[in-house]
Structure formats: C-alpha cells, structure tokens
Amino acid sequence: MLDASLALSWFFKDERDAAAIDALRYVAQNGALVPALWSTEVVHVLVKGERRGRLSREQTSGVLEYLRALPIAVEM
C-alpha cells in the first residue's frame, strides 16, 4: 500500500531519497493501492507546501496531474 508521505516525497527535493525514487519506479511500472483517505492527505500536504512556499500553485497542479497519471487504485 502506497503511503501519501512517500508519494509526496517524490516532489520535495529535501525529502527525496533513493528509496523514494525506487518506489516511484515500482509504482509507475506496477501500480499501487492507496487507502481511501489518500487523496485528502495528498491535497492537505500540497496546500501546506504552498502556504510554506515550498511549492507554487503551478507546481501543485503539476504534482496532481502526475499522480493522476500513475496506475494508482483506491482501496474500497
């Protein structure tokens, strides 16, 4: 199961590491299952990132677009 904090570490340079990059490659190739609250958690972190000046609104849009393109399924 893909955790929102791991997924978002892909987009914050100071949080990205080799394990995060490996996870991104795995998800891109094989897909991932996420918990039902995942989308809410992702948006919350991105909004906080904007408020703290870590991301612009355009970057946030790009992150959301990128995540939507990944083969991610929400657990029901």
mmCIF file of N, CA and C in Angstrom:
data_model
loop_
_atom_site.group_PDB
_atom_site.id
_atom_site.type_symbol
_atom_site.label_atom_id
_atom_site.label_comp_id
_atom_site.label_asym_id
_atom_site.label_seq_id
_atom_site.Cartn_x
_atom_site.Cartn_y
_atom_site.Cartn_z
ATOM 1 N N MET A 1 0.847 -1.173 0.000
ATOM 2 C CA MET A 1 0.000 0.000 0.000
ATOM 3 C C MET A 1 0.894 1.238 0.000
ATOM 4 N N LEU A 2 0.578 2.180 -0.867
ATOM 5 C CA LEU A 2 1.357 3.398 -1.017
ATOM 6 C C LEU A 2 0.889 4.442 -0.013
ATOM 7 N N ASP A 3 1.818 4.959 0.731
ATOM 8 C CA ASP A 3 1.561 5.983 1.735
ATOM 9 C C ASP A 3 1.683 7.368 1.083
ATOM 10 N N ALA A 4 0.832 8.302 1.463
ATOM 11 C CA ALA A 4 0.869 9.649 0.885
ATOM 12 C C ALA A 4 2.201 10.336 1.149
ATOM 13 N N SER A 5 2.768 10.153 2.326
ATOM 14 C CA SER A 5 4.039 10.824 2.627
ATOM 15 C C SER A 5 5.160 10.325 1.723
ATOM 16 N N LEU A 6 5.165 9.045 1.400
ATOM 17 C CA LEU A 6 6.174 8.526 0.478
ATOM 18 C C LEU A 6 5.946 9.087 -0.920
ATOM 19 N N ALA A 7 4.716 9.067 -1.374
ATOM 20 C CA ALA A 7 4.416 9.583 -2.712
ATOM 21 C C ALA A 7 4.796 11.055 -2.833
ATOM 22 N N LEU A 8 4.523 11.829 -1.822
ATOM 23 C CA LEU A 8 4.823 13.260 -1.901
ATOM 24 C C LEU A 8 6.305 13.556 -1.741
ATOM 25 N N SER A 9 7.039 12.651 -1.161
ATOM 26 C CA SER A 9 8.488 12.861 -1.058
ATOM 27 C C SER A 9 9.127 12.905 -2.443
ATOM 28 N N TRP A 10 8.464 12.354 -3.449
ATOM 29 C CA TRP A 10 8.968 12.391 -4.821
ATOM 30 C C TRP A 10 9.081 13.824 -5.323
ATOM 31 N N PHE A 11 8.289 14.729 -4.752
ATOM 32 C CA PHE A 11 8.181 16.089 -5.278
ATOM 33 C C PHE A 11 8.844 17.155 -4.412
ATOM 34 N N PHE A 12 9.363 16.764 -3.262
ATOM 35 C CA PHE A 12 10.067 17.688 -2.384
ATOM 36 C C PHE A 12 11.530 17.259 -2.323
ATOM 37 N N LYS A 13 12.406 18.064 -2.914
ATOM 38 C CA LYS A 13 13.818 17.682 -3.043
ATOM 39 C C LYS A 13 14.459 17.305 -1.716
ATOM 40 N N ASP A 14 14.113 18.016 -0.646
ATOM 41 C CA ASP A 14 14.736 17.744 0.646
ATOM 42 C C ASP A 14 14.214 16.473 1.311
ATOM 43 N N GLU A 15 13.190 15.861 0.745
ATOM 44 C CA GLU A 15 12.630 14.625 1.298
ATOM 45 C C GLU A 15 12.884 13.415 0.405
ATOM 46 N N ARG A 16 13.305 13.652 -0.819
ATOM 47 C CA ARG A 16 13.511 12.586 -1.799
ATOM 48 C C ARG A 16 14.817 11.853 -1.509
ATOM 49 N N ASP A 17 14.774 10.533 -1.547
ATOM 50 C CA ASP A 17 15.985 9.729 -1.394
ATOM 51 C C ASP A 17 15.904 8.540 -2.348
ATOM 52 N N ALA A 18 16.902 7.700 -2.308
ATOM 53 C CA ALA A 18 16.959 6.557 -3.240
ATOM 54 C C ALA A 18 15.757 5.635 -3.077
ATOM 55 N N ALA A 19 15.343 5.408 -1.845
ATOM 56 C CA ALA A 19 14.195 4.529 -1.604
ATOM 57 C C ALA A 19 12.922 5.115 -2.213
ATOM 58 N N ALA A 20 12.760 6.434 -2.115
ATOM 59 C CA ALA A 20 11.583 7.082 -2.694
ATOM 60 C C ALA A 20 11.593 6.961 -4.213
ATOM 61 N N ILE A 21 12.750 7.145 -4.818
ATOM 62 C CA ILE A 21 12.858 7.026 -6.274
ATOM 63 C C ILE A 21 12.570 5.590 -6.714
ATOM 64 N N ASP A 22 13.074 4.617 -5.970
ATOM 65 C CA ASP A 22 12.786 3.215 -6.283
ATOM 66 C C ASP A 22 11.288 2.936 -6.187
ATOM 67 N N ALA A 23 10.647 3.510 -5.167
ATOM 68 C CA ALA A 23 9.202 3.315 -5.002
ATOM 69 C C ALA A 23 8.437 3.934 -6.169
ATOM 70 N N LEU A 24 8.873 5.103 -6.619
ATOM 71 C CA LEU A 24 8.232 5.752 -7.762
ATOM 72 C C LEU A 24 8.344 4.885 -9.010
ATOM 73 N N ARG A 25 9.516 4.359 -9.258
ATOM 74 C CA ARG A 25 9.690 3.473 -10.418
ATOM 75 C C ARG A 25 8.781 2.255 -10.316
ATOM 76 N N TYR A 26 8.710 1.671 -9.126
ATOM 77 C CA TYR A 26 7.862 0.493 -8.917
ATOM 78 C C TYR A 26 6.395 0.833 -9.200
ATOM 79 N N VAL A 27 5.924 1.942 -8.625
ATOM 80 C CA VAL A 27 4.524 2.332 -8.812
ATOM 81 C C VAL A 27 4.239 2.618 -10.281
ATOM 82 N N ALA A 28 5.138 3.300 -10.955
ATOM 83 C CA ALA A 28 4.936 3.625 -12.365
ATOM 84 C C ALA A 28 4.814 2.367 -13.216
ATOM 85 N N GLN A 29 5.558 1.327 -12.861
ATOM 86 C CA GLN A 29 5.549 0.091 -13.642
ATOM 87 C C GLN A 29 4.468 -0.893 -13.211
ATOM 88 N N ASN A 30 4.176 -0.944 -11.916
ATOM 89 C CA ASN A 30 3.308 -1.988 -11.380
ATOM 90 C C ASN A 30 2.007 -1.495 -10.765
ATOM 91 N N GLY A 31 1.900 -0.204 -10.539
ATOM 92 C CA GLY A 31 0.711 0.326 -9.888
ATOM 93 C C GLY A 31 0.815 0.202 -8.376
ATOM 94 N N ALA A 32 -0.177 0.775 -7.721
ATOM 95 C CA ALA A 32 -0.204 0.742 -6.265
ATOM 96 C C ALA A 32 -1.633 0.866 -5.773
ATOM 97 N N LEU A 33 -1.833 0.380 -4.580
ATOM 98 C CA LEU A 33 -3.100 0.511 -3.878
ATOM 99 C C LEU A 33 -2.910 1.569 -2.800
ATOM 100 N N VAL A 34 -3.882 2.461 -2.657
ATOM 101 C CA VAL A 34 -3.801 3.505 -1.642
ATOM 102 C C VAL A 34 -5.053 3.451 -0.770
ATOM 103 N N PRO A 35 -4.944 3.908 0.488
ATOM 104 C CA PRO A 35 -6.118 3.934 1.364
ATOM 105 C C PRO A 35 -7.127 4.985 0.903
ATOM 106 N N ALA A 36 -8.345 4.863 1.329
ATOM 107 C CA ALA A 36 -9.425 5.760 0.904
ATOM 108 C C ALA A 36 -9.133 7.225 1.215
ATOM 109 N N LEU A 37 -8.412 7.520 2.272
ATOM 110 C CA LEU A 37 -8.101 8.899 2.657
ATOM 111 C C LEU A 37 -6.900 9.481 1.923
ATOM 112 N N TRP A 38 -6.293 8.713 1.047
ATOM 113 C CA TRP A 38 -5.064 9.125 0.390
ATOM 114 C C TRP A 38 -5.194 10.465 -0.324
ATOM 115 N N SER A 39 -6.223 10.647 -1.092
ATOM 116 C CA SER A 39 -6.402 11.897 -1.842
ATOM 117 C C SER A 39 -6.494 13.096 -0.905
ATOM 118 N N THR A 40 -7.223 12.940 0.173
ATOM 119 C CA THR A 40 -7.346 14.018 1.158
ATOM 120 C C THR A 40 -5.991 14.338 1.770
ATOM 121 N N GLU A 41 -5.230 13.309 2.117
ATOM 122 C CA GLU A 41 -3.905 13.522 2.692
ATOM 123 C C GLU A 41 -2.983 14.229 1.700
ATOM 124 N N VAL A 42 -3.027 13.823 0.449
ATOM 125 C CA VAL A 42 -2.181 14.426 -0.580
ATOM 126 C C VAL A 42 -2.499 15.908 -0.729
ATOM 127 N N VAL A 43 -3.773 16.236 -0.862
ATOM 128 C CA VAL A 43 -4.169 17.633 -1.034
ATOM 129 C C VAL A 43 -3.765 18.451 0.192
ATOM 130 N N HIS A 44 -3.955 17.909 1.375
ATOM 131 C CA HIS A 44 -3.584 18.617 2.609
ATOM 132 C C HIS A 44 -2.092 18.968 2.612
ATOM 133 N N VAL A 45 -1.250 18.020 2.283
ATOM 134 C CA VAL A 45 0.198 18.261 2.271
ATOM 135 C C VAL A 45 0.564 19.274 1.186
ATOM 136 N N LEU A 46 -0.058 19.184 0.035
ATOM 137 C CA LEU A 46 0.249 20.124 -1.044
ATOM 138 C C LEU A 46 -0.165 21.548 -0.678
ATOM 139 N N VAL A 47 -1.312 21.704 -0.058
ATOM 140 C CA VAL A 47 -1.754 23.034 0.383
ATOM 141 C C VAL A 47 -0.778 23.589 1.420
ATOM 142 N N LYS A 48 -0.363 22.746 2.358
ATOM 143 C CA LYS A 48 0.632 23.191 3.338
ATOM 144 C C LYS A 48 1.932 23.578 2.649
ATOM 145 N N GLY A 49 2.322 22.815 1.647
ATOM 146 C CA GLY A 49 3.535 23.124 0.899
ATOM 147 C C GLY A 49 3.445 24.478 0.210
ATOM 148 N N GLU A 50 2.281 24.784 -0.337
ATOM 149 C CA GLU A 50 2.082 26.100 -0.956
ATOM 150 C C GLU A 50 2.173 27.211 0.081
ATOM 151 N N ARG A 51 1.498 27.025 1.200
ATOM 152 C CA ARG A 51 1.492 28.048 2.256
ATOM 153 C C ARG A 51 2.893 28.324 2.788
ATOM 154 N N ARG A 52 3.708 27.303 2.831
ATOM 155 C CA ARG A 52 5.070 27.451 3.350
ATOM 156 C C ARG A 52 6.070 27.857 2.277
ATOM 157 N N GLY A 53 5.591 28.058 1.063
ATOM 158 C CA GLY A 53 6.452 28.491 -0.019
ATOM 159 C C GLY A 53 7.327 27.397 -0.605
ATOM 160 N N ARG A 54 6.987 26.146 -0.338
ATOM 161 C CA ARG A 54 7.757 25.021 -0.875
ATOM 162 C C ARG A 54 7.323 24.665 -2.288
ATOM 163 N N LEU A 55 6.095 25.023 -2.640
ATOM 164 C CA LEU A 55 5.538 24.756 -3.970
ATOM 165 C C LEU A 55 4.739 25.962 -4.421
ATOM 166 N N SER A 56 4.740 26.196 -5.717
ATOM 167 C CA SER A 56 3.848 27.204 -6.286
ATOM 168 C C SER A 56 2.525 26.523 -6.634
ATOM 169 N N ARG A 57 1.539 27.307 -6.944
ATOM 170 C CA ARG A 57 0.248 26.752 -7.356
ATOM 171 C C ARG A 57 0.414 25.917 -8.625
ATOM 172 N N GLU A 58 1.273 26.390 -9.535
ATOM 173 C CA GLU A 58 1.528 25.658 -10.775
ATOM 174 C C GLU A 58 2.201 24.314 -10.489
ATOM 175 N N GLN A 59 3.140 24.308 -9.559
ATOM 176 C CA GLN A 59 3.805 23.053 -9.193
ATOM 177 C C GLN A 59 2.809 22.082 -8.574
ATOM 178 N N THR A 60 1.929 22.592 -7.728
ATOM 179 C CA THR A 60 0.907 21.736 -7.125
ATOM 180 C C THR A 60 0.032 21.112 -8.207
ATOM 181 N N SER A 61 -0.364 21.912 -9.184
ATOM 182 C CA SER A 61 -1.166 21.381 -10.295
ATOM 183 C C SER A 61 -0.404 20.295 -11.038
ATOM 184 N N GLY A 62 0.880 20.512 -11.248
ATOM 185 C CA GLY A 62 1.706 19.520 -11.924
ATOM 186 C C GLY A 62 1.822 18.228 -11.136
ATOM 187 N N VAL A 63 1.971 18.336 -9.827
ATOM 188 C CA VAL A 63 2.048 17.148 -8.974
ATOM 189 C C VAL A 63 0.748 16.354 -9.076
ATOM 190 N N LEU A 64 -0.370 17.042 -8.966
ATOM 191 C CA LEU A 64 -1.663 16.347 -9.043
ATOM 192 C C LEU A 64 -1.863 15.683 -10.404
ATOM 193 N N GLU A 65 -1.469 16.367 -11.456
ATOM 194 C CA GLU A 65 -1.575 15.789 -12.795
ATOM 195 C C GLU A 65 -0.700 14.541 -12.915
ATOM 196 N N TYR A 66 0.512 14.627 -12.398
ATOM 197 C CA TYR A 66 1.430 13.486 -12.448
ATOM 198 C C TYR A 66 0.856 12.301 -11.664
ATOM 199 N N LEU A 67 0.359 12.566 -10.457
ATOM 200 C CA LEU A 67 -0.195 11.483 -9.634
ATOM 201 C C LEU A 67 -1.413 10.845 -10.299
ATOM 202 N N ARG A 68 -2.250 11.661 -10.944
ATOM 203 C CA ARG A 68 -3.422 11.120 -11.636
ATOM 204 C C ARG A 68 -3.032 10.189 -12.778
ATOM 205 N N ALA A 69 -1.874 10.421 -13.366
ATOM 206 C CA ALA A 69 -1.429 9.602 -14.499
ATOM 207 C C ALA A 69 -0.856 8.258 -14.070
ATOM 208 N N LEU A 70 -0.507 8.127 -12.792
ATOM 209 C CA LEU A 70 0.054 6.864 -12.299
ATOM 210 C C LEU A 70 -1.050 5.821 -12.118
ATOM 211 N N PRO A 71 -0.709 4.553 -12.269
ATOM 212 C CA PRO A 71 -1.703 3.492 -12.078
ATOM 213 C C PRO A 71 -1.959 3.224 -10.580
ATOM 214 N N ILE A 72 -2.703 4.120 -9.973
ATOM 215 C CA ILE A 72 -2.997 4.051 -8.534
ATOM 216 C C ILE A 72 -4.478 3.736 -8.355
ATOM 217 N N ALA A 73 -4.765 2.742 -7.525
ATOM 218 C CA ALA A 73 -6.147 2.346 -7.229
ATOM 219 C C ALA A 73 -6.445 2.628 -5.769
ATOM 220 N N VAL A 74 -7.638 3.118 -5.517
ATOM 221 C CA VAL A 74 -8.061 3.430 -4.154
ATOM 222 C C VAL A 74 -8.722 2.208 -3.535
ATOM 223 N N GLU A 75 -8.281 1.879 -2.334
ATOM 224 C CA GLU A 75 -8.841 0.748 -1.600
ATOM 225 C C GLU A 75 -10.293 1.044 -1.240
ATOM 226 N N MET A 76 -11.139 0.084 -1.477
ATOM 227 C CA MET A 76 -12.570 0.254 -1.156
ATOM 228 C C MET A 76 -12.935 -0.496 0.091
#
